[in-house]
C-alpha positions as MATLAB code, in Angstrom:
seq = 'MPALVRTTRTNARTRRLAAALIAALAALLVAPAQAQTAAYRLQPGDVVEIWSAREPQLNRDILVRPDGRISLPLAGHLDAGGLTLEELEASIAEAVSRYFKRDLDLVAILSPPEERDPPMIYVSGDVTNPGAYRYRPGMTVLHAVSVAGGFLRPEMGEGGDAVIALQRDLDVLRRQRASLAAQEARLEAETAGLRRLTFAENAGDSALADALAQEQSLMDLRLKRLREDLDASARLVEQSRAEVTTLEAQKASLEEQIDRMTVEHERVRSLVERGLAVETRSVEMRMLLSDLTRTHLELSAALSRARAAVAQNEAEREAIGTRRTLDLSSDLHEVRRRREETQIAIAAAERSLARMGSSAAARASNLERPVSFVLLRHADGAQRQIPAGELEEIFPGDLVDVRRFGGELASN';
ca = [
       0.000    0.000    0.000;
       2.752    2.565    0.780;
       4.462    1.740   -2.538;
       1.201    2.450   -4.350;
       0.889    5.825   -2.612;
       4.441    6.760   -3.550;
       3.806    5.755   -7.154;
       0.633    7.840   -7.296;
       2.399   10.904   -5.871;
       5.272   10.456   -8.324;
       2.860   10.277  -11.257;
       1.053   13.408  -10.078;
       4.331   15.356   -9.817;
       5.291   14.119  -13.303;
       1.980   15.304  -14.770;
       2.332   18.740  -13.123;
       5.895   19.083  -14.451;
       4.820   18.068  -17.959;
       1.949   20.568  -17.897;
       4.299   23.353  -16.776;
       6.774   22.534  -19.568;
       4.003   22.535  -22.197;
       2.691   25.917  -20.978;
       6.202   27.410  -21.038;
       6.794   26.086  -24.571;
       3.463   27.518  -25.775;
       4.330   30.916  -24.290;
       7.702   30.885  -26.061;
       6.020   30.070  -29.397;
       3.255   32.664  -29.068;
       5.290   35.547  -27.620;
       7.526   36.168  -30.710;
       4.472   36.227  -33.005;
       2.674   38.679  -30.714;
       5.758   40.878  -30.460;
       6.184   40.833  -34.234;
       2.538   41.848  -34.810;
       2.643   44.595  -32.179;
       5.895   45.970  -33.607;
       4.612   46.337  -37.195;
       4.359   49.923  -38.399;
       2.308   50.997  -41.379;
       3.957   51.893  -44.652;
       2.825   53.196  -48.066;
       0.755   50.642  -49.950;
      -0.772   49.062  -46.840;
      -4.559   48.637  -46.808;
      -6.237   49.089  -43.431;
      -9.852   48.208  -42.649;
     -11.496   50.701  -40.298;
     -14.414   49.185  -38.376;
     -16.777   50.560  -35.750;
     -19.812   48.640  -34.534;
     -21.376   51.807  -33.124;
     -20.896   54.047  -36.185;
     -21.098   51.866  -39.338;
     -20.687   54.881  -41.644;
     -17.022   54.958  -40.652;
     -16.444   51.380  -41.857;
     -14.264   51.238  -44.947;
     -10.919   50.098  -46.372;
      -8.301   52.846  -46.651;
      -5.007   52.887  -48.528;
      -1.804   54.367  -47.109;
      -0.700   56.686  -49.921;
       2.930   57.023  -51.121;
       3.283   60.140  -48.923;
       2.320   58.072  -45.848;
      -1.068   59.748  -45.375;
      -4.642   58.416  -45.445;
      -7.985   60.049  -46.238;
     -11.120   59.376  -44.193;
     -14.471   61.228  -44.097;
     -14.812   63.531  -41.062;
     -11.182   62.856  -40.087;
      -9.779   64.367  -43.287;
      -6.148   63.640  -44.170;
      -4.020   62.036  -41.453;
      -0.446   60.811  -41.166;
      -0.345   56.996  -40.996;
       3.104   55.950  -42.200;
       5.261   54.725  -39.339;
       2.313   54.317  -36.929;
       1.207   51.071  -35.324;
      -2.433   50.030  -35.710;
      -3.136   51.108  -32.121;
      -1.600   54.542  -32.760;
      -3.666   54.903  -35.949;
      -6.855   53.993  -34.049;
      -6.115   56.692  -31.470;
      -5.341   59.275  -34.191;
      -8.588   58.589  -36.092;
     -10.674   58.510  -32.910;
      -9.268   61.893  -31.838;
      -9.877   63.406  -35.315;
     -13.570   62.411  -35.426;
     -14.350   62.779  -31.703;
     -15.889   66.233  -32.209;
     -18.694   64.668  -34.279;
     -19.693   61.926  -31.804;
     -20.667   62.051  -28.142;
     -19.829   58.460  -27.259;
     -16.827   56.183  -27.553;
     -16.686   54.765  -31.094;
     -15.000   51.485  -30.123;
     -13.015   51.894  -33.338;
     -10.713   49.134  -34.620;
      -8.045   49.230  -37.358;
      -7.282   45.914  -39.081;
      -4.359   45.430  -41.471;
      -5.468   43.599  -44.614;
      -3.208   40.681  -45.559;
      -1.121   41.184  -48.730;
      -3.335   38.930  -50.859;
      -6.330   41.185  -50.154;
      -4.687   44.424  -51.208;
      -5.323   46.169  -54.516;
      -3.541   44.063  -57.201;
      -3.001   45.166  -60.808;
      -6.066   44.200  -62.865;
      -7.132   43.645  -66.475;
     -10.696   43.678  -67.827;
     -12.216   41.279  -70.357;
     -15.498   41.985  -72.161;
     -17.435   40.765  -75.174;
     -17.857   37.194  -76.349;
     -16.253   35.386  -73.421;
     -17.849   33.091  -70.869;
     -17.201   35.272  -67.804;
     -16.582   38.961  -68.631;
     -15.124   40.963  -65.774;
     -11.975   42.045  -63.948;
      -9.058   39.658  -63.410;
      -5.671   39.898  -61.725;
      -2.832   40.787  -64.071;
       0.181   38.498  -64.382;
       3.440   39.679  -65.993;
       3.758   38.524  -69.596;
       0.018   38.016  -70.143;
      -1.276   38.001  -73.716;
      -4.739   38.472  -75.212;
      -5.185   34.682  -75.338;
      -4.318   34.436  -71.619;
      -7.009   37.033  -70.885;
      -9.606   35.044  -72.848;
      -8.568   31.897  -70.985;
      -8.954   33.370  -67.469;
     -12.356   34.720  -68.552;
     -13.561   31.169  -69.243;
     -12.856   31.001  -72.975;
     -14.964   32.088  -75.923;
     -18.711   32.330  -75.365;
     -20.746   29.445  -76.801;
     -24.279   29.971  -78.159;
     -25.936   27.836  -75.494;
     -24.356   29.935  -72.785;
     -26.077   33.031  -74.129;
     -29.394   31.528  -73.144;
     -28.540   31.188  -69.437;
     -30.790   33.310  -67.270;
     -28.532   33.014  -64.219;
     -25.618   34.645  -66.034;
     -27.835   37.504  -67.190;
     -29.168   38.047  -63.660;
     -25.653   38.026  -62.177;
     -24.387   40.467  -64.784;
     -27.388   42.753  -64.247;
     -26.699   42.717  -60.484;
     -23.052   43.636  -61.094;
     -24.178   46.395  -63.455;
     -26.495   47.839  -60.783;
     -23.608   47.895  -58.290;
     -21.371   49.659  -60.811;
     -24.054   52.262  -61.531;
     -24.484   53.008  -57.821;
     -20.718   53.325  -57.525;
     -20.717   55.724  -60.480;
     -23.393   57.846  -58.783;
     -21.381   57.917  -55.551;
     -18.195   58.945  -57.377;
     -20.077   61.618  -59.355;
     -21.389   63.076  -56.087;
     -17.900   63.006  -54.569;
     -16.500   64.795  -57.621;
     -19.235   67.448  -57.377;
     -18.440   68.029  -53.692;
     -14.698   68.308  -54.297;
     -15.242   70.726  -57.197;
     -17.586   72.828  -55.041;
     -15.074   72.933  -52.173;
     -12.280   73.857  -54.585;
     -14.412   76.708  -55.971;
     -15.251   77.951  -52.468;
     -18.968   77.122  -52.755;
     -21.206   76.068  -49.877;
     -23.836   74.111  -51.833;
     -23.511   71.323  -54.389;
     -24.777   71.936  -57.890;
     -25.304   68.965  -60.196;
     -27.565   69.163  -63.238;
     -26.882   65.739  -64.778;
     -29.451   62.942  -64.339;
     -31.604   64.967  -61.960;
     -34.115   62.082  -61.746;
     -31.539   59.480  -60.650;
     -32.517   58.484  -57.085;
     -29.136   56.874  -56.377;
     -27.379   60.058  -57.440;
     -29.776   62.193  -55.382;
     -29.057   60.113  -52.258;
     -25.309   60.292  -52.882;
     -25.465   64.071  -53.363;
     -27.364   64.463  -50.085;
     -24.692   62.466  -48.245;
     -21.893   64.475  -49.845;
     -23.650   67.753  -48.945;
     -23.774   66.657  -45.287;
     -20.089   65.738  -45.420;
     -19.293   69.064  -47.075;
     -21.132   70.967  -44.317;
     -19.101   69.150  -41.655;
     -15.821   69.772  -43.488;
     -16.588   73.488  -43.904;
     -17.504   73.733  -40.231;
     -14.211   72.144  -39.266;
     -12.315   74.470  -41.625;
     -13.962   77.533  -40.064;
     -13.083   76.274  -36.582;
      -9.455   75.727  -37.596;
      -9.225   79.178  -39.211;
     -10.878   80.852  -36.207;
      -8.492   79.132  -33.809;
      -5.534   80.196  -35.939;
      -6.831   83.788  -36.099;
      -7.127   83.884  -32.299;
      -3.515   82.776  -31.969;
      -2.422   85.516  -34.365;
      -4.367   88.168  -32.430;
      -2.998   86.959  -29.093;
       0.589   87.060  -30.334;
       0.046   90.541  -31.852;
      -1.421   91.793  -28.557;
       1.622   90.468  -26.727;
       3.905   92.329  -29.154;
       1.956   95.566  -28.576;
       2.214   95.192  -24.786;
       5.941   94.473  -24.882;
       6.577   97.404  -27.236;
       4.774   99.755  -24.825;
       6.742   98.404  -21.843;
       9.993   98.775  -23.727;
       9.233  102.373  -24.764;
       8.301  103.297  -21.175;
      11.482  101.704  -19.876;
      13.613  103.550  -22.429;
      12.118  106.876  -21.293;
      12.870  105.957  -17.688;
      16.465  105.066  -18.597;
      16.898  108.372  -20.421;
      15.637  110.364  -17.421;
      17.798  108.349  -15.002;
      20.869  108.892  -17.197;
      20.366  112.662  -17.183;
      19.818  112.676  -13.410;
      22.926  110.544  -12.850;
      25.070  112.937  -14.881;
      23.764  115.838  -12.800;
      24.508  114.086   -9.470;
      27.989  113.059  -10.601;
      28.743  116.668  -11.508;
      27.676  117.718   -8.005;
      29.881  115.024   -6.463;
      32.889  116.240   -8.458;
      32.310  119.755   -7.089;
      31.844  118.440   -3.564;
      28.189  119.403   -3.402;
      26.838  115.811   -3.126;
      28.026  112.556   -1.582;
      29.433  109.690   -3.705;
      26.887  107.233   -2.270;
      24.069  108.868   -4.187;
      25.950  108.497   -7.492;
      26.704  104.836   -6.813;
      23.038  104.080   -6.054;
      21.911  105.708   -9.278;
      24.570  103.833  -11.288;
      23.339  100.497   -9.859;
      19.752  101.414  -10.651;
      20.741  102.248  -14.240;
      22.432   98.866  -14.516;
      19.246   97.098  -13.360;
      17.135   99.082  -15.829;
      19.510   98.248  -18.689;
      19.350   94.541  -17.859;
      15.538   94.677  -17.800;
      15.638   96.450  -21.166;
      17.667   93.603  -22.671;
      15.214   91.027  -21.330;
      12.267   92.978  -22.769;
      14.012   93.206  -26.146;
      14.540   89.431  -26.197;
      10.920   88.797  -25.229;
       9.766   91.197  -27.928;
      11.830   89.356  -30.560;
      10.287   86.056  -29.528;
       6.783   87.531  -29.636;
       7.332   88.929  -33.134;
       8.626   85.534  -34.286;
       5.486   83.925  -32.826;
       3.319   86.351  -34.820;
       5.121   85.411  -38.045;
       4.836   81.703  -37.263;
       1.124   81.898  -36.460;
       0.427   83.901  -39.608;
       2.355   81.356  -41.696;
       0.441   78.479  -40.084;
      -2.857   80.161  -40.912;
      -1.838   80.498  -44.552;
      -0.655   76.867  -44.531;
      -4.154   75.677  -43.571;
      -5.478   76.950  -46.880;
      -2.490   75.650  -48.834;
      -2.777   72.145  -47.378;
      -6.511   72.112  -48.051;
      -5.988   73.114  -51.676;
      -3.393   70.376  -52.208;
      -5.572   67.741  -50.502;
      -8.626   68.715  -52.570;
      -6.600   68.542  -55.782;
      -5.249   65.098  -54.876;
      -8.689   63.770  -53.915;
     -10.308   65.179  -57.053;
      -7.712   63.553  -59.290;
      -8.222   60.169  -57.579;
     -12.049   60.358  -57.774;
     -11.949   61.263  -61.463;
      -9.638   58.334  -62.162;
     -11.930   55.902  -60.326;
     -15.025   57.348  -62.050;
     -13.404   56.849  -65.454;
     -12.521   53.224  -64.613;
     -16.067   52.611  -63.372;
     -17.528   54.049  -66.585;
     -15.325   51.707  -68.629;
     -16.522   48.729  -66.599;
     -20.183   49.812  -66.989;
     -19.842   50.127  -70.761;
     -18.239   46.683  -70.941;
     -20.984   45.141  -68.782;
     -23.729   46.779  -70.853;
     -22.221   45.435  -74.073;
     -21.920   41.977  -72.562;
     -25.504   42.094  -71.290;
     -26.805   43.101  -74.720;
     -24.860   40.333  -76.394;
     -25.967   37.712  -73.871;
     -29.564   38.622  -74.680;
     -29.186   38.018  -78.408;
     -30.523   34.865  -79.984;
     -28.623   31.569  -80.068;
     -28.929   31.517  -83.850;
     -27.180   34.864  -84.156;
     -24.391   33.672  -81.877;
     -24.081   30.418  -83.824;
     -23.577   32.396  -87.012;
     -21.016   34.552  -85.270;
     -18.981   31.440  -84.482;
     -18.327   31.057  -88.195;
     -16.738   34.513  -88.336;
     -13.130   35.310  -87.402;
     -12.580   36.479  -83.842;
     -11.246   40.007  -83.482;
      -9.679   41.619  -80.440;
      -9.464   45.303  -79.483;
      -7.454   46.649  -76.536;
      -8.737   49.743  -74.764;
      -5.691   51.282  -73.084;
      -5.465   54.429  -70.942;
      -2.157   56.251  -71.509;
      -0.985   59.871  -71.226;
      -4.426   60.979  -70.063;
      -6.230   59.572  -73.113;
      -7.883   56.296  -74.171;
      -6.569   54.417  -77.180;
      -8.212   51.595  -79.153;
      -5.588   49.131  -80.358;
      -6.423   46.223  -82.728;
      -4.636   43.143  -81.393;
      -3.873   39.516  -82.107;
      -4.036   36.512  -79.813;
      -0.349   36.818  -78.835;
      -0.422   40.584  -78.238;
       1.008   41.391  -74.790;
      -1.316   43.208  -72.426;
      -0.581   45.448  -69.442;
      -2.281   46.391  -66.135;
      -5.493   48.375  -66.677;
      -6.047   47.133  -70.256;
      -9.567   46.184  -71.339;
      -9.653   43.277  -73.837;
     -12.802   43.339  -75.978;
     -13.482   40.007  -77.756;
     -15.771   40.216  -80.810;
     -17.115   37.839  -83.441;
     -18.671   40.597  -85.543;
     -17.514   43.827  -87.111;
     -17.907   47.389  -85.905;
     -16.028   49.775  -83.669;
     -15.721   49.396  -79.893;
     -18.664   51.174  -78.310;
     -17.800   54.594  -76.939;
     -18.140   55.363  -73.272;
];
């Protein structure tokens, strides 16, 4: 019986030791990964997902631009490069705190590399699955047709599911176009110094009307914030100017006092030399003059600093407008680029939808005709239509239009 007790105790100690070793090993394996994640700092090209359960309108993916900054509604343009995710959360929360009364419980999540914005190509026309596909170096027109499911067969033009899916994608693209059009209108209005959006195109478009209303609300908030920033800067300028005025008055008063004391000291010293006054009086006045001179030097230094503060505050006030102009120009350029890409995708989807609705007989006859390819390429601020062969190399952003009938590529 005692041997059994000893064996049981030994086994218990062994199990406790094994458990402790396993826990220590797990901590060693987990700690480096946690340290590596916590130490990561954002850099240009990173995509960060901003998420708030309490304020869903803040939820979006944002890109860290080459200059290390990000753009977010209400928060404006913020520095993100070199920050950790926790530091970015705090910066965004502070920037938007004036618009919300409660804690946003805001979280920043770094998107993994495979989810970030890759270079894309677009395939439209007589292919099985028109759409956007990831670009691979060295791709040709034939590669693009292959990743799009190959050439469209007549029986596939009859499929209702494909038509429904394409129509759904087209609706999403049209809503995105309306949103981008409203953003462009807001940015143009802000650049022109206007307070209200004006947009005459497609006045009956409900999606556009909703987007314009949202952008007007955002514009009102941005203008309010701009006025607050300018008012705060103006107060700093006025305060620094008032300080300069006060110091100038003190300095002028002190200089008058020094002048009077100097004259009085010369008079007393003359009396001392003639034996009509004691030396002590002259010494006291000389010490007082020394104190006044030292105070004058201190006032002069303070006045120089105050004048420098005025210049700095005035420059900062001017910089608010300069930074805003640059940010608006950058945002407007980006929105116009995205709107142009969206319009290209809409035109391609509309062509594909029209072709998918044509009869099987017409598509069967098209199969007897040679296939032609046209590349739509954006270069030097203009779009070019380039006839191409199967082995023609394509590049990021190209749209490959596959056709079994004649005619020019539809304009956008």
